[in-house]
JSON list of C-alpha atoms and ligand atoms in Angstrom, two decimals:
[
{"chain": "S", "resi": 963, "resn": "MET", "atom": "CA", "xyz": [-12.02, 24.86, -3.47]},
{"chain": "S", "resi": 964, "resn": "LEU", "atom": "CA", "xyz": [-14.84, 21.80, -3.55]},
{"chain": "S", "resi": 965, "resn": "ASN", "atom": "CA", "xyz": [-18.29, 23.14, -4.74]},
{"chain": "S", "resi": 966, "resn": "ARG", "atom": "CA", "xyz": [-20.19, 19.66, -4.34]},
{"chain": "S", "resi": 967, "resn": "ILE", "atom": "CA", "xyz": [-20.35, 16.18, -4.57]},
{"chain": "S", "resi": 968, "resn": "GLU", "atom": "CA", "xyz": [-21.14, 15.79, -8.50]},
{"chain": "S", "resi": 969, "resn": "HIS", "atom": "CA", "xyz": [-21.12, 12.38, -8.70]},
{"chain": "S", "resi": 970, "resn": "ILE", "atom": "CA", "xyz": [-20.80, 9.20, -6.54]},
{"chain": "S", "resi": 971, "resn": "ALA", "atom": "CA", "xyz": [-19.64, 6.01, -9.04]},
{"chain": "S", "resi": 972, "resn": "ILE", "atom": "CA", "xyz": [-20.43, 2.52, -8.32]},
{"chain": "S", "resi": 973, "resn": "ALA", "atom": "CA", "xyz": [-18.93, 0.14, -10.52]},
{"chain": "S", "resi": 974, "resn": "VAL", "atom": "CA", "xyz": [-21.31, -2.53, -11.98]},
{"chain": "S", "resi": 975, "resn": "SER", "atom": "CA", "xyz": [-20.41, -5.63, -14.27]},
{"chain": "S", "resi": 976, "resn": "ASP", "atom": "CA", "xyz": [-23.95, -5.05, -16.04]},
{"chain": "S", "resi": 977, "resn": "LEU", "atom": "CA", "xyz": [-24.83, -1.47, -16.93]},
{"chain": "S", "resi": 978, "resn": "ASP", "atom": "CA", "xyz": [-28.50, -2.54, -18.14]},
{"chain": "S", "resi": 979, "resn": "ALA", "atom": "CA", "xyz": [-29.32, -4.71, -15.20]},
{"chain": "S", "resi": 980, "resn": "ALA", "atom": "CA", "xyz": [-27.92, -1.93, -12.57]},
{"chain": "S", "resi": 981, "resn": "ILE", "atom": "CA", "xyz": [-29.86, 0.74, -14.13]},
{"chain": "S", "resi": 982, "resn": "ALA", "atom": "CA", "xyz": [-33.27, -1.53, -14.03]},
{"chain": "S", "resi": 983, "resn": "GLY", "atom": "CA", "xyz": [-32.37, -2.33, -10.22]},
{"chain": "S", "resi": 984, "resn": "TYR", "atom": "CA", "xyz": [-31.93, 1.27, -9.49]},
{"chain": "S", "resi": 985, "resn": "SER", "atom": "CA", "xyz": [-35.44, 2.25, -11.34]},
{"chain": "S", "resi": 986, "resn": "ARG", "atom": "CA", "xyz": [-37.23, -0.47, -9.68]},
{"chain": "S", "resi": 987, "resn": "SER", "atom": "CA", "xyz": [-36.26, -0.58, -6.24]},
{"chain": "S", "resi": 988, "resn": "TRP", "atom": "CA", "xyz": [-35.09, 3.34, -5.64]},
{"chain": "S", "resi": 989, "resn": "GLY", "atom": "CA", "xyz": [-37.32, 4.89, -8.35]},
{"chain": "S", "resi": 990, "resn": "MET", "atom": "CA", "xyz": [-34.27, 6.84, -10.03]},
{"chain": "S", "resi": 991, "resn": "THR", "atom": "CA", "xyz": [-34.26, 7.57, -13.49]},
{"chain": "S", "resi": 992, "resn": "VAL", "atom": "CA", "xyz": [-31.28, 7.79, -15.78]},
{"chain": "S", "resi": 993, "resn": "GLU", "atom": "CA", "xyz": [-30.80, 11.62, -17.05]},
{"chain": "S", "resi": 994, "resn": "HIS", "atom": "CA", "xyz": [-27.58, 10.86, -19.61]},
{"chain": "S", "resi": 995, "resn": "ARG", "atom": "CA", "xyz": [-26.04, 7.68, -20.45]},
{"chain": "S", "resi": 996, "resn": "GLU", "atom": "CA", "xyz": [-22.36, 7.83, -22.33]},
{"chain": "S", "resi": 997, "resn": "VAL", "atom": "CA", "xyz": [-19.78, 5.63, -23.01]},
{"chain": "S", "resi": 998, "resn": "VAL", "atom": "CA", "xyz": [-16.22, 7.13, -22.58]},
{"chain": "S", "resi": 999, "resn": "GLU", "atom": "CA", "xyz": [-13.79, 5.75, -24.91]},
{"chain": "S", "resi": 1000, "resn": "ASP", "atom": "CA", "xyz": [-11.01, 7.09, -23.02]},
{"chain": "S", "resi": 1001, "resn": "GLN", "atom": "CA", "xyz": [-12.05, 4.91, -20.10]},
{"chain": "S", "resi": 1002, "resn": "LYS", "atom": "CA", "xyz": [-13.46, 2.10, -21.47]},
{"chain": "S", "resi": 1003, "resn": "VAL", "atom": "CA", "xyz": [-16.29, 2.42, -19.66]},
{"chain": "S", "resi": 1004, "resn": "GLU", "atom": "CA", "xyz": [-20.28, 3.14, -20.22]},
{"chain": "S", "resi": 1005, "resn": "GLU", "atom": "CA", "xyz": [-21.88, 5.58, -17.85]},
{"chain": "S", "resi": 1006, "resn": "ALA", "atom": "CA", "xyz": [-25.26, 6.48, -16.82]},
{"chain": "S", "resi": 1007, "resn": "MET", "atom": "CA", "xyz": [-26.11, 9.44, -14.52]},
{"chain": "S", "resi": 1008, "resn": "LEU", "atom": "CA", "xyz": [-29.04, 9.25, -11.88]},
{"chain": "S", "resi": 1009, "resn": "LYS", "atom": "CA", "xyz": [-29.74, 12.35, -10.67]},
{"chain": "S", "resi": 1010, "resn": "ILE", "atom": "CA", "xyz": [-30.60, 12.98, -6.69]},
{"chain": "S", "resi": 1011, "resn": "GLY", "atom": "CA", "xyz": [-31.08, 16.74, -5.73]},
{"chain": "S", "resi": 1012, "resn": "GLU", "atom": "CA", "xyz": [-28.20, 18.52, -7.13]},
{"chain": "S", "resi": 1013, "resn": "SER", "atom": "CA", "xyz": [-25.69, 15.39, -7.48]},
{"chain": "S", "resi": 1014, "resn": "TYR", "atom": "CA", "xyz": [-25.92, 12.04, -9.22]},
{"chain": "S", "resi": 1015, "resn": "ILE", "atom": "CA", "xyz": [-25.06, 8.24, -8.81]},
{"chain": "S", "resi": 1016, "resn": "GLN", "atom": "CA", "xyz": [-23.31, 7.19, -11.57]},
{"chain": "S", "resi": 1017, "resn": "LEU", "atom": "CA", "xyz": [-23.13, 3.53, -12.64]},
{"chain": "S", "resi": 1018, "resn": "LEU", "atom": "CA", "xyz": [-20.02, 2.64, -14.15]},
{"chain": "S", "resi": 1019, "resn": "ALA", "atom": "CA", "xyz": [-19.70, -0.35, -16.25]},
{"chain": "S", "resi": 1020, "resn": "PRO", "atom": "CA", "xyz": [-16.59, -1.69, -18.33]},
{"chain": "S", "resi": 1021, "resn": "THR", "atom": "CA", "xyz": [-16.82, -1.82, -21.73]},
{"chain": "S", "resi": 1022, "resn": "ASP", "atom": "CA", "xyz": [-13.68, -3.79, -22.58]},
{"chain": "S", "resi": 1023, "resn": "PRO", "atom": "CA", "xyz": [-11.42, -6.27, -20.06]},
{"chain": "S", "resi": 1024, "resn": "SER", "atom": "CA", "xyz": [-8.38, -3.99, -20.07]},
{"chain": "S", "resi": 1025, "resn": "SER", "atom": "CA", "xyz": [-10.82, -1.21, -18.65]},
{"chain": "S", "resi": 1026, "resn": "THR", "atom": "CA", "xyz": [-9.26, -0.20, -15.05]},
{"chain": "S", "resi": 1027, "resn": "VAL", "atom": "CA", "xyz": [-13.19, -0.89, -13.96]},
{"chain": "S", "resi": 1028, "resn": "ALA", "atom": "CA", "xyz": [-13.03, -4.27, -15.06]},
{"chain": "S", "resi": 1029, "resn": "LYS", "atom": "CA", "xyz": [-10.00, -4.89, -13.08]},
{"chain": "S", "resi": 1030, "resn": "PHE", "atom": "CA", "xyz": [-11.37, -3.36, -10.06]},
{"chain": "S", "resi": 1031, "resn": "ILE", "atom": "CA", "xyz": [-14.76, -5.64, -10.14]},
{"chain": "S", "resi": 1032, "resn": "GLU", "atom": "CA", "xyz": [-12.44, -8.51, -10.73]},
{"chain": "S", "resi": 1033, "resn": "ARG", "atom": "CA", "xyz": [-10.47, -7.71, -7.86]},
{"chain": "S", "resi": 1034, "resn": "ARG", "atom": "CA", "xyz": [-12.99, -6.40, -5.29]},
{"chain": "S", "resi": 1035, "resn": "GLY", "atom": "CA", "xyz": [-16.20, -7.14, -6.94]},
{"chain": "S", "resi": 1036, "resn": "GLU", "atom": "CA", "xyz": [-19.17, -4.28, -7.67]},
{"chain": "S", "resi": 1037, "resn": "GLY", "atom": "CA", "xyz": [-19.29, -1.30, -5.30]},
{"chain": "S", "resi": 1038, "resn": "LEU", "atom": "CA", "xyz": [-18.07, 2.02, -4.34]},
{"chain": "S", "resi": 1039, "resn": "HIS", "atom": "CA", "xyz": [-15.42, 3.46, -7.17]},
{"chain": "S", "resi": 1040, "resn": "HIS", "atom": "CA", "xyz": [-14.78, 6.85, -6.46]},
{"chain": "S", "resi": 1041, "resn": "ILE", "atom": "CA", "xyz": [-16.36, 10.17, -5.24]},
{"chain": "S", "resi": 1042, "resn": "ALA", "atom": "CA", "xyz": [-16.66, 13.08, -8.00]},
{"chain": "S", "resi": 1043, "resn": "TYR", "atom": "CA", "xyz": [-16.11, 16.63, -6.56]},
{"chain": "S", "resi": 1044, "resn": "GLU", "atom": "CA", "xyz": [-16.86, 19.48, -8.76]},
{"chain": "S", "resi": 1045, "resn": "VAL", "atom": "CA", "xyz": [-14.22, 22.48, -8.54]},
{"chain": "S", "resi": 1046, "resn": "GLU", "atom": "CA", "xyz": [-14.56, 25.59, -10.28]},
{"chain": "S", "resi": 1047, "resn": "ASP", "atom": "CA", "xyz": [-10.75, 25.72, -11.27]},
{"chain": "S", "resi": 1048, "resn": "LEU", "atom": "CA", "xyz": [-9.61, 22.25, -12.28]},
{"chain": "S", "resi": 1049, "resn": "VAL", "atom": "CA", "xyz": [-5.80, 23.50, -13.15]},
{"chain": "S", "resi": 1050, "resn": "ALA", "atom": "CA", "xyz": [-6.17, 25.37, -9.65]},
{"chain": "S", "resi": 1051, "resn": "ALA", "atom": "CA", "xyz": [-7.31, 22.56, -7.29]},
{"chain": "S", "resi": 1052, "resn": "LEU", "atom": "CA", "xyz": [-4.61, 19.88, -8.86]},
{"chain": "S", "resi": 1053, "resn": "ALA", "atom": "CA", "xyz": [-1.68, 22.63, -7.96]},
{"chain": "S", "resi": 1054, "resn": "SER", "atom": "CA", "xyz": [-3.37, 22.99, -4.52]},
{"chain": "S", "resi": 1055, "resn": "LEU", "atom": "CA", "xyz": [-3.51, 19.35, -4.07]},
{"chain": "S", "resi": 1056, "resn": "GLU", "atom": "CA", "xyz": [0.07, 18.82, -5.51]},
{"chain": "S", "resi": 1057, "resn": "LYS", "atom": "CA", "xyz": [1.61, 21.42, -3.10]},
{"chain": "S", "resi": 1058, "resn": "GLU", "atom": "CA", "xyz": [0.19, 19.49, -0.15]},
{"chain": "S", "resi": 1059, "resn": "GLY", "atom": "CA", "xyz": [1.81, 16.08, -1.19]},
{"chain": "S", "resi": 1060, "resn": "VAL", "atom": "CA", "xyz": [-1.40, 14.48, -2.35]},
{"chain": "S", "resi": 1061, "resn": "THR", "atom": "CA", "xyz": [-0.62, 11.76, -5.25]},
{"chain": "S", "resi": 1062, "resn": "LEU", "atom": "CA", "xyz": [-2.41, 12.72, -8.37]},
{"chain": "S", "resi": 1063, "resn": "ILE", "atom": "CA", "xyz": [-3.10, 9.97, -11.03]},
{"chain": "S", "resi": 1064, "resn": "ASP", "atom": "CA", "xyz": [-3.49, 12.54, -13.72]},
{"chain": "S", "resi": 1065, "resn": "PRO", "atom": "CA", "xyz": [-1.20, 15.80, -13.15]},
{"chain": "S", "resi": 1066, "resn": "ASP", "atom": "CA", "xyz": [-3.52, 17.41, -15.94]},
{"chain": "S", "resi": 1067, "resn": "PRO", "atom": "CA", "xyz": [-6.97, 17.49, -16.58]},
{"chain": "S", "resi": 1068, "resn": "ARG", "atom": "CA", "xyz": [-8.35, 15.31, -19.12]},
{"chain": "S", "resi": 1069, "resn": "ALA", "atom": "CA", "xyz": [-11.54, 14.96, -21.02]},
{"chain": "S", "resi": 1070, "resn": "GLY", "atom": "CA", "xyz": [-14.53, 13.63, -18.89]},
{"chain": "S", "resi": 1071, "resn": "SER", "atom": "CA", "xyz": [-18.01, 13.12, -19.77]},
{"chain": "S", "resi": 1072, "resn": "ARG", "atom": "CA", "xyz": [-20.74, 15.55, -20.61]},
{"chain": "S", "resi": 1073, "resn": "GLY", "atom": "CA", "xyz": [-18.02, 17.73, -22.27]},
{"chain": "S", "resi": 1074, "resn": "THR", "atom": "CA", "xyz": [-16.43, 18.39, -18.67]},
{"chain": "S", "resi": 1075, "resn": "ARG", "atom": "CA", "xyz": [-12.76, 18.28, -17.86]},
{"chain": "S", "resi": 1076, "resn": "VAL", "atom": "CA", "xyz": [-11.67, 15.99, -14.72]},
{"chain": "S", "resi": 1077, "resn": "ALA", "atom": "CA", "xyz": [-8.82, 14.43, -13.29]},
{"chain": "S", "resi": 1078, "resn": "PHE", "atom": "CA", "xyz": [-8.53, 11.36, -11.00]},
{"chain": "S", "resi": 1079, "resn": "ILE", "atom": "CA", "xyz": [-6.54, 11.59, -7.24]},
{"chain": "S", "resi": 1080, "resn": "HIS", "atom": "CA", "xyz": [-4.84, 8.45, -6.46]},
{"chain": "S", "resi": 1081, "resn": "PRO", "atom": "CA", "xyz": [-6.85, 6.50, -3.25]},
{"chain": "S", "resi": 1082, "resn": "LYS", "atom": "CA", "xyz": [-3.61, 6.27, -0.99]},
{"chain": "S", "resi": 1083, "resn": "SER", "atom": "CA", "xyz": [-3.76, 9.94, -0.60]},
{"chain": "S", "resi": 1084, "resn": "ASN", "atom": "CA", "xyz": [-7.78, 10.09, 0.36]},
{"chain": "S", "resi": 1085, "resn": "ASN", "atom": "CA", "xyz": [-7.88, 7.08, 2.80]},
{"chain": "S", "resi": 1086, "resn": "GLY", "atom": "CA", "xyz": [-8.31, 4.32, 0.47]},
{"chain": "S", "resi": 1087, "resn": "VAL", "atom": "CA", "xyz": [-10.94, 6.08, -1.71]},
{"chain": "S", "resi": 1088, "resn": "LEU", "atom": "CA", "xyz": [-10.30, 7.18, -5.44]},
{"chain": "S", "resi": 1089, "resn": "ALA", "atom": "CA", "xyz": [-11.23, 10.70, -5.80]},
{"chain": "S", "resi": 1090, "resn": "GLU", "atom": "CA", "xyz": [-12.06, 12.53, -9.07]},
{"chain": "S", "resi": 1091, "resn": "LEU", "atom": "CA", "xyz": [-12.30, 16.54, -9.24]},
{"chain": "S", "resi": 1092, "resn": "VAL", "atom": "CA", "xyz": [-14.79, 17.71, -12.08]},
{"chain": "S", "resi": 1093, "resn": "GLU", "atom": "CA", "xyz": [-14.74, 21.13, -13.89]},
{"chain": "S", "resi": 1094, "resn": "LYS", "atom": "CA", "xyz": [-18.07, 21.88, -15.92]},
{"chain": "S", "resi": 1095, "resn": "LYS", "atom": "CA", "xyz": [-17.46, 23.34, -19.43]},
{"chain": "S", "resi": 1096, "resn": "PRO", "atom": "CA", "xyz": [-17.76, 27.21, -19.12]},
{"chain": "U", "resi": 1213, "resn": "LIG", "atom": "CO1", "xyz": [-16.51, 9.78, -12.40]}
]
């Protein structure tokens, strides 16, 4: 069902500062940057092999990422898995009793479709399924 780890998302409070740090210390470069209005976040994608590190900063205090940072500080936010067929993957997980945050796909960044899976079903880690645009 899962093709690869698409990205690992790290919640940060200052996106520019985080990008500067990852560039300077780790030699990573930003391949893509986008504001996702729906989630009230701005993301920067830093490519590593066939995956990305996603730096994720809130654009509004009401964003779930803002609340995450308020509660727990900066850090690992979610792991995103790429799937071929998002609707089929969601149906399969639901059948297994996994708690879905998004029972239906929604628009992600870069023209993808995504759905989030509740951390309580994944040993405390928020998971995301990503389906690339055809
Ligand atoms: Co993500």
